[in-house]
Every structure is written in structure tokens, then in C-alpha cells.
PDB file of N, CA and C in Angstrom:
ATOM      1  N   UNK A   1       0.935  -1.185   0.141  1.00  0.00           N
ATOM      2  CA  UNK A   1       0.050   0.070   0.085  1.00  0.00           C
ATOM      3  C   UNK A   1       0.799   1.304   0.139  1.00  0.00           C
ATOM      4  N   UNK A   2       1.117   2.020  -1.105  1.00  0.00           N
ATOM      5  CA  UNK A   2       1.984   2.915  -1.302  1.00  0.00           C
ATOM      6  C   UNK A   2       1.210   4.197  -0.476  1.00  0.00           C
ATOM      7  N   UNK A   3       0.027   4.373  -0.147  1.00  0.00           N
ATOM      8  CA  UNK A   3      -0.525   5.430   0.506  1.00  0.00           C
ATOM      9  C   UNK A   3      -1.930   5.378   0.642  1.00  0.00           C
ATOM     10  N   UNK A   4      -2.543   5.558   1.840  1.00  0.00           N
ATOM     11  CA  UNK A   4      -3.864   5.218   2.082  1.00  0.00           C
ATOM     12  C   UNK A   4      -4.730   6.370   1.396  1.00  0.00           C
ATOM     13  N   UNK A   5      -6.131   5.793   0.812  1.00  0.00           N
ATOM     14  CA  UNK A   5      -7.055   6.618   0.387  1.00  0.00           C
ATOM     15  C   UNK A   5      -7.825   7.131   1.370  1.00  0.00           C
ATOM     16  N   UNK A   6      -8.753   8.088   1.210  1.00  0.00           N
ATOM     17  CA  UNK A   6      -9.682   8.553   2.150  1.00  0.00           C
ATOM     18  C   UNK A   6     -10.559   7.396   2.837  1.00  0.00           C
ATOM     19  N   UNK A   7     -10.755   6.456   1.808  1.00  0.00           N
ATOM     20  CA  UNK A   7     -11.728   5.481   2.056  1.00  0.00           C
ATOM     21  C   UNK A   7     -11.181   4.562   3.238  1.00  0.00           C
ATOM     22  N   UNK A   8      -9.560   4.245   2.865  1.00  0.00           N
ATOM     23  CA  UNK A   8      -8.935   3.393   4.008  1.00  0.00           C
ATOM     24  C   UNK A   8      -9.105   4.079   5.369  1.00  0.00           C
ATOM     25  N   UNK A   9      -8.646   5.415   5.038  1.00  0.00           N
ATOM     26  CA  UNK A   9      -8.825   5.961   6.551  1.00  0.00           C
ATOM     27  C   UNK A   9     -10.202   6.179   6.926  1.00  0.00           C
ATOM     28  N   UNK A  10     -11.061   6.385   6.448  1.00  0.00           N
ATOM     29  CA  UNK A  10     -12.603   6.365   7.032  1.00  0.00           C
ATOM     30  C   UNK A  10     -13.129   4.965   7.608  1.00  0.00           C
ATOM     31  N   UNK A  11     -12.684   3.674   6.924  1.00  0.00           N
ATOM     32  CA  UNK A  11     -13.063   2.503   7.161  1.00  0.00           C
ATOM     33  C   UNK A  11     -12.514   1.892   8.558  1.00  0.00           C
ATOM     34  N   UNK A  12     -10.858   2.153   8.548  1.00  0.00           N
ATOM     35  CA  UNK A  12      -9.943   1.208   9.427  1.00  0.00           C
ATOM     36  C   UNK A  12     -10.640   1.635  10.817  1.00  0.00           C
ATOM     37  N   UNK A  13     -11.072   2.605  11.471  1.00  0.00           N
ATOM     38  CA  UNK A  13     -11.285   2.683  12.804  1.00  0.00           C
ATOM     39  C   UNK A  13     -12.653   1.475  13.037  1.00  0.00           C
ATOM     40  N   UNK A  14     -13.619   1.478  12.080  1.00  0.00           N
ATOM     41  CA  UNK A  14     -14.804   0.527  12.221  1.00  0.00           C
ATOM     42  C   UNK A  14     -14.261  -0.708  12.202  1.00  0.00           C
ATOM     43  N   UNK A  15     -13.482  -1.102  11.406  1.00  0.00           N
ATOM     44  CA  UNK A  15     -13.176  -2.527  11.109  1.00  0.00           C
ATOM     45  C   UNK A  15     -12.261  -2.908  12.038  1.00  0.00           C
ATOM     46  N   UNK A  16     -11.390  -2.096  12.505  1.00  0.00           N
ATOM     47  CA  UNK A  16     -10.513  -2.347  13.593  1.00  0.00           C
ATOM     48  C   UNK A  16     -11.279  -3.122  14.958  1.00  0.00           C
ATOM     49  N   UNK A  17     -12.524  -2.186  15.060  1.00  0.00           N
ATOM     50  CA  UNK A  17     -13.302  -2.578  16.120  1.00  0.00           C
ATOM     51  C   UNK A  17     -14.405  -3.581  15.981  1.00  0.00           C
ATOM     52  N   UNK A  18     -14.405  -4.298  14.715  1.00  0.00           N
ATOM     53  CA  UNK A  18     -15.583  -5.177  14.433  1.00  0.00           C
ATOM     54  C   UNK A  18     -15.669  -6.262  15.344  1.00  0.00           C
ATOM     55  N   UNK A  19     -14.626  -6.860  16.047  1.00  0.00           N
ATOM     56  CA  UNK A  19     -15.040  -7.837  16.939  1.00  0.00           C
ATOM     57  C   UNK A  19     -15.630  -7.704  18.064  1.00  0.00           C
ATOM     58  N   UNK A  20     -15.380  -6.475  18.461  1.00  0.00           N
ATOM     59  CA  UNK A  20     -16.264  -5.801  19.700  1.00  0.00           C
ATOM     60  C   UNK A  20     -17.878  -5.897  19.268  1.00  0.00           C
ATOM     61  N   UNK A  21     -18.202  -5.752  18.044  1.00  0.00           N
ATOM     62  CA  UNK A  21     -19.387  -5.991  17.681  1.00  0.00           C
ATOM     63  C   UNK A  21     -20.000  -7.399  17.119  1.00  0.00           C
ATOM     64  N   UNK A  22     -19.184  -8.411  17.393  1.00  0.00           N
ATOM     65  CA  UNK A  22     -19.433  -9.664  17.249  1.00  0.00           C
ATOM     66  C   UNK A  22     -19.097 -10.105  15.830  1.00  0.00           C
ATOM     67  N   UNK A  23     -18.316  -9.451  15.038  1.00  0.00           N
ATOM     68  CA  UNK A  23     -17.758 -10.027  13.710  1.00  0.00           C
ATOM     69  C   UNK A  23     -16.369 -10.633  13.878  1.00  0.00           C
ATOM     70  N   UNK A  24     -16.266 -11.703  13.484  1.00  0.00           N
ATOM     71  CA  UNK A  24     -15.092 -12.529  13.506  1.00  0.00           C
ATOM     72  C   UNK A  24     -14.219 -12.081  12.063  1.00  0.00           C
ATOM     73  N   UNK A  25     -13.086 -11.387  12.287  1.00  0.00           N
ATOM     74  CA  UNK A  25     -12.168 -10.859  11.039  1.00  0.00           C
ATOM     75  C   UNK A  25     -11.481 -12.042  10.635  1.00  0.00           C
ATOM     76  N   UNK A  26     -11.512 -13.176  11.349  1.00  0.00           N
ATOM     77  CA  UNK A  26     -10.767 -14.329  10.788  1.00  0.00           C
ATOM     78  C   UNK A  26     -11.263 -15.050   9.595  1.00  0.00           C
ATOM     79  N   UNK A  27     -12.514 -14.794   9.316  1.00  0.00           N
ATOM     80  CA  UNK A  27     -13.328 -15.266   8.154  1.00  0.00           C
ATOM     81  C   UNK A  27     -13.052 -14.398   7.030  1.00  0.00           C
ATOM     82  N   UNK A  28     -12.362 -13.198   7.145  1.00  0.00           N
ATOM     83  CA  UNK A  28     -12.093 -12.310   6.178  1.00  0.00           C
ATOM     84  C   UNK A  28     -10.669 -12.162   6.023  1.00  0.00           C
ATOM     85  N   UNK A  29      -9.664 -12.967   5.322  1.00  0.00           N
ATOM     86  CA  UNK A  29      -8.404 -12.922   5.397  1.00  0.00           C
ATOM     87  C   UNK A  29      -7.817 -11.728   4.659  1.00  0.00           C
ATOM     88  N   UNK A  30      -8.692 -11.221   3.551  1.00  0.00           N
ATOM     89  CA  UNK A  30      -8.087 -10.079   2.739  1.00  0.00           C
ATOM     90  C   UNK A  30      -8.309  -8.621   3.481  1.00  0.00           C
ATOM     91  N   UNK A  31      -9.294  -8.759   4.401  1.00  0.00           N
ATOM     92  CA  UNK A  31      -9.449  -7.774   5.385  1.00  0.00           C
ATOM     93  C   UNK A  31      -8.447  -7.558   6.375  1.00  0.00           C
ATOM     94  N   UNK A  32      -8.134  -8.746   6.710  1.00  0.00           N
ATOM     95  CA  UNK A  32      -7.017  -8.797   7.891  1.00  0.00           C
ATOM     96  C   UNK A  32      -5.644  -8.202   7.296  1.00  0.00           C
ATOM     97  N   UNK A  33      -5.152  -9.038   6.089  1.00  0.00           N
ATOM     98  CA  UNK A  33      -4.108  -8.466   5.234  1.00  0.00           C
ATOM     99  C   UNK A  33      -4.038  -6.890   5.026  1.00  0.00           C
ATOM    100  N   UNK A  34      -5.327  -6.334   4.512  1.00  0.00           N
ATOM    101  CA  UNK A  34      -5.417  -4.764   4.338  1.00  0.00           C
ATOM    102  C   UNK A  34      -5.002  -3.998   5.821  1.00  0.00           C
ATOM    103  N   UNK A  35      -5.578  -4.503   6.945  1.00  0.00           N
ATOM    104  CA  UNK A  35      -5.583  -3.882   7.903  1.00  0.00           C
ATOM    105  C   UNK A  35      -4.040  -3.906   8.457  1.00  0.00           C
ATOM    106  N   UNK A  36      -3.503  -4.963   8.279  1.00  0.00           N
ATOM    107  CA  UNK A  36      -1.803  -5.115   8.665  1.00  0.00           C
ATOM    108  C   UNK A  36      -0.906  -4.360   7.586  1.00  0.00           C
ATOM    109  N   UNK A  37      -1.350  -4.135   6.375  1.00  0.00           N
ATOM    110  CA  UNK A  37      -0.632  -3.074   5.486  1.00  0.00           C
ATOM    111  C   UNK A  37      -0.944  -1.718   5.926  1.00  0.00           C
ATOM    112  N   UNK A  38      -1.949  -1.349   6.273  1.00  0.00           N
ATOM    113  CA  UNK A  38      -2.443   0.082   6.606  1.00  0.00           C
ATOM    114  C   UNK A  38      -1.663   0.299   7.955  1.00  0.00           C
ATOM    115  N   UNK A  39      -1.574  -0.708   8.949  1.00  0.00           N
ATOM    116  CA  UNK A  39      -0.981  -0.458  10.114  1.00  0.00           C
ATOM    117  C   UNK A  39       0.641  -0.275  10.010  1.00  0.00           C
ATOM    118  N   UNK A  40       1.307  -0.757   8.742  1.00  0.00           N
ATOM    119  CA  UNK A  40       2.803  -0.769   8.776  1.00  0.00           C
ATOM    120  C   UNK A  40       3.079   0.521   8.120  1.00  0.00           C
ATOM    121  N   UNK A  41       2.089   1.291   7.728  1.00  0.00           N
ATOM    122  CA  UNK A  41       2.630   2.668   7.200  1.00  0.00           C
ATOM    123  C   UNK A  41       3.236   3.378   7.999  1.00  0.00           C
ATOM    124  N   UNK A  42       4.297   4.085   7.419  1.00  0.00           N
ATOM    125  CA  UNK A  42       5.176   4.779   8.262  1.00  0.00           C
ATOM    126  C   UNK A  42       4.652   5.835   9.326  1.00  0.00           C
ATOM    127  N   UNK A  43       3.592   6.447   8.928  1.00  0.00           N
ATOM    128  CA  UNK A  43       3.116   7.502   9.787  1.00  0.00           C
ATOM    129  C   UNK A  43       1.880   6.939  10.643  1.00  0.00           C
ATOM    130  N   UNK A  44       1.375   5.909  10.567  1.00  0.00           N
ATOM    131  CA  UNK A  44       0.202   5.407  11.200  1.00  0.00           C
ATOM    132  C   UNK A  44       0.375   5.453  12.549  1.00  0.00           C
ATOM    133  N   UNK A  45      -0.805   5.888  13.240  1.00  0.00           N
ATOM    134  CA  UNK A  45      -1.060   6.248  14.640  1.00  0.00           C
ATOM    135  C   UNK A  45      -2.197   5.596  15.074  1.00  0.00           C
ATOM    136  N   UNK A  46      -2.307   4.603  15.875  1.00  0.00           N
ATOM    137  CA  UNK A  46      -3.790   4.183  16.329  1.00  0.00           C
ATOM    138  C   UNK A  46      -4.613   5.414  16.923  1.00  0.00           C
ATOM    139  N   UNK A  47      -5.895   5.356  16.944  1.00  0.00           N
ATOM    140  CA  UNK A  47      -6.758   6.418  17.300  1.00  0.00           C
ATOM    141  C   UNK A  47      -7.148   5.825  18.875  1.00  0.00           C
ATOM    142  N   UNK A  48      -7.402   6.693  19.508  1.00  0.00           N
ATOM    143  CA  UNK A  48      -7.693   6.422  21.100  1.00  0.00           C
ATOM    144  C   UNK A  48      -9.091   5.586  20.862  1.00  0.00           C
ATOM    145  N   UNK A  49      -9.022   4.265  21.608  1.00  0.00           N
ATOM    146  CA  UNK A  49     -10.187   3.597  21.487  1.00  0.00           C
ATOM    147  C   UNK A  49      -9.900   2.407  20.630  1.00  0.00           C
ATOM    148  N   UNK A  50      -8.935   2.410  19.823  1.00  0.00           N
ATOM    149  CA  UNK A  50      -8.454   1.344  18.911  1.00  0.00           C
ATOM    150  C   UNK A  50      -7.724   0.301  19.776  1.00  0.00           C
ATOM    151  N   UNK A  51      -7.118   0.534  20.615  1.00  0.00           N
ATOM    152  CA  UNK A  51      -6.195  -0.308  21.560  1.00  0.00           C
ATOM    153  C   UNK A  51      -7.124  -1.017  22.484  1.00  0.00           C
ATOM    154  N   UNK A  52      -7.018  -2.313  22.719  1.00  0.00           N
ATOM    155  CA  UNK A  52      -5.820  -3.138  22.343  1.00  0.00           C
ATOM    156  C   UNK A  52      -5.976  -3.705  21.124  1.00  0.00           C
ATOM    157  N   UNK A  53      -5.461  -2.997  20.079  1.00  0.00           N
ATOM    158  CA  UNK A  53      -5.607  -3.312  18.755  1.00  0.00           C
ATOM    159  C   UNK A  53      -4.073  -4.194  18.477  1.00  0.00           C
ATOM    160  N   UNK A  54      -4.267  -5.304  18.069  1.00  0.00           N
ATOM    161  CA  UNK A  54      -2.871  -6.208  17.975  1.00  0.00           C
ATOM    162  C   UNK A  54      -2.345  -5.422  16.638  1.00  0.00           C
ATOM    163  N   UNK A  55      -1.096  -4.961  17.130  1.00  0.00           N
ATOM    164  CA  UNK A  55      -0.325  -4.195  16.084  1.00  0.00           C
ATOM    165  C   UNK A  55       0.509  -5.485  15.243  1.00  0.00           C
ATOM    166  N   UNK A  56       0.769  -5.214  13.819  1.00  0.00           N
ATOM    167  CA  UNK A  56       1.357  -6.207  13.307  1.00  0.00           C
ATOM    168  C   UNK A  56       3.088  -6.199  13.645  1.00  0.00           C
ATOM    169  N   UNK A  57       3.610  -7.608  13.807  1.00  0.00           N
ATOM    170  CA  UNK A  57       4.875  -7.687  14.057  1.00  0.00           C
ATOM    171  C   UNK A  57       5.630  -7.182  12.742  1.00  0.00           C
ATOM    172  N   UNK A  58       6.934  -6.870  13.185  1.00  0.00           N
ATOM    173  CA  UNK A  58       7.978  -6.609  11.910  1.00  0.00           C
ATOM    174  C   UNK A  58       8.341  -8.110  11.084  1.00  0.00           C
ATOM    175  N   UNK A  59       8.379  -7.752   9.994  1.00  0.00           N
ATOM    176  CA  UNK A  59       8.891  -8.831   9.430  1.00  0.00           C
ATOM    177  C   UNK A  59      10.071  -8.601   8.676  1.00  0.00           C
ATOM    178  N   UNK A  60      11.000  -9.599   8.625  1.00  0.00           N
ATOM    179  CA  UNK A  60      12.444  -9.315   7.787  1.00  0.00           C
ATOM    180  C   UNK A  60      12.412  -9.122   6.509  1.00  0.00           C
TER     181      UNK A  60
END
């Protein structure tokens, strides 16, 4: 992901908290990978309330 779109920025907080609403993101692997790519962006800062959101681990 070279840079996020306005849609990425608008959707991430809702999707990040989906499990609190009873939605299991494990059944959506493409969404999980999108979230990981988004959170690896250099200037990504989680919003208050998004934690404890599991941040992706560094990959070599």
C-alpha cells in the first residue's frame, strides 16, 4: 500500500473494532491483510479506543 485513500482512513476504525460488535475478522483474510498493510504505514498512529488492537509484528 503506497499511500492510504480517504476510504482506507474512513473505514479502518470501524473495521478495527468489528470484533467488539461480534464480527469475526478471521473469516475475512483479505481484510486482515489490508489492516496489517495499513498499520505498517510509516506515519500510522492508532486512534484512542482502537487499542488493544494487535499491531502487526515486524517482518524481515
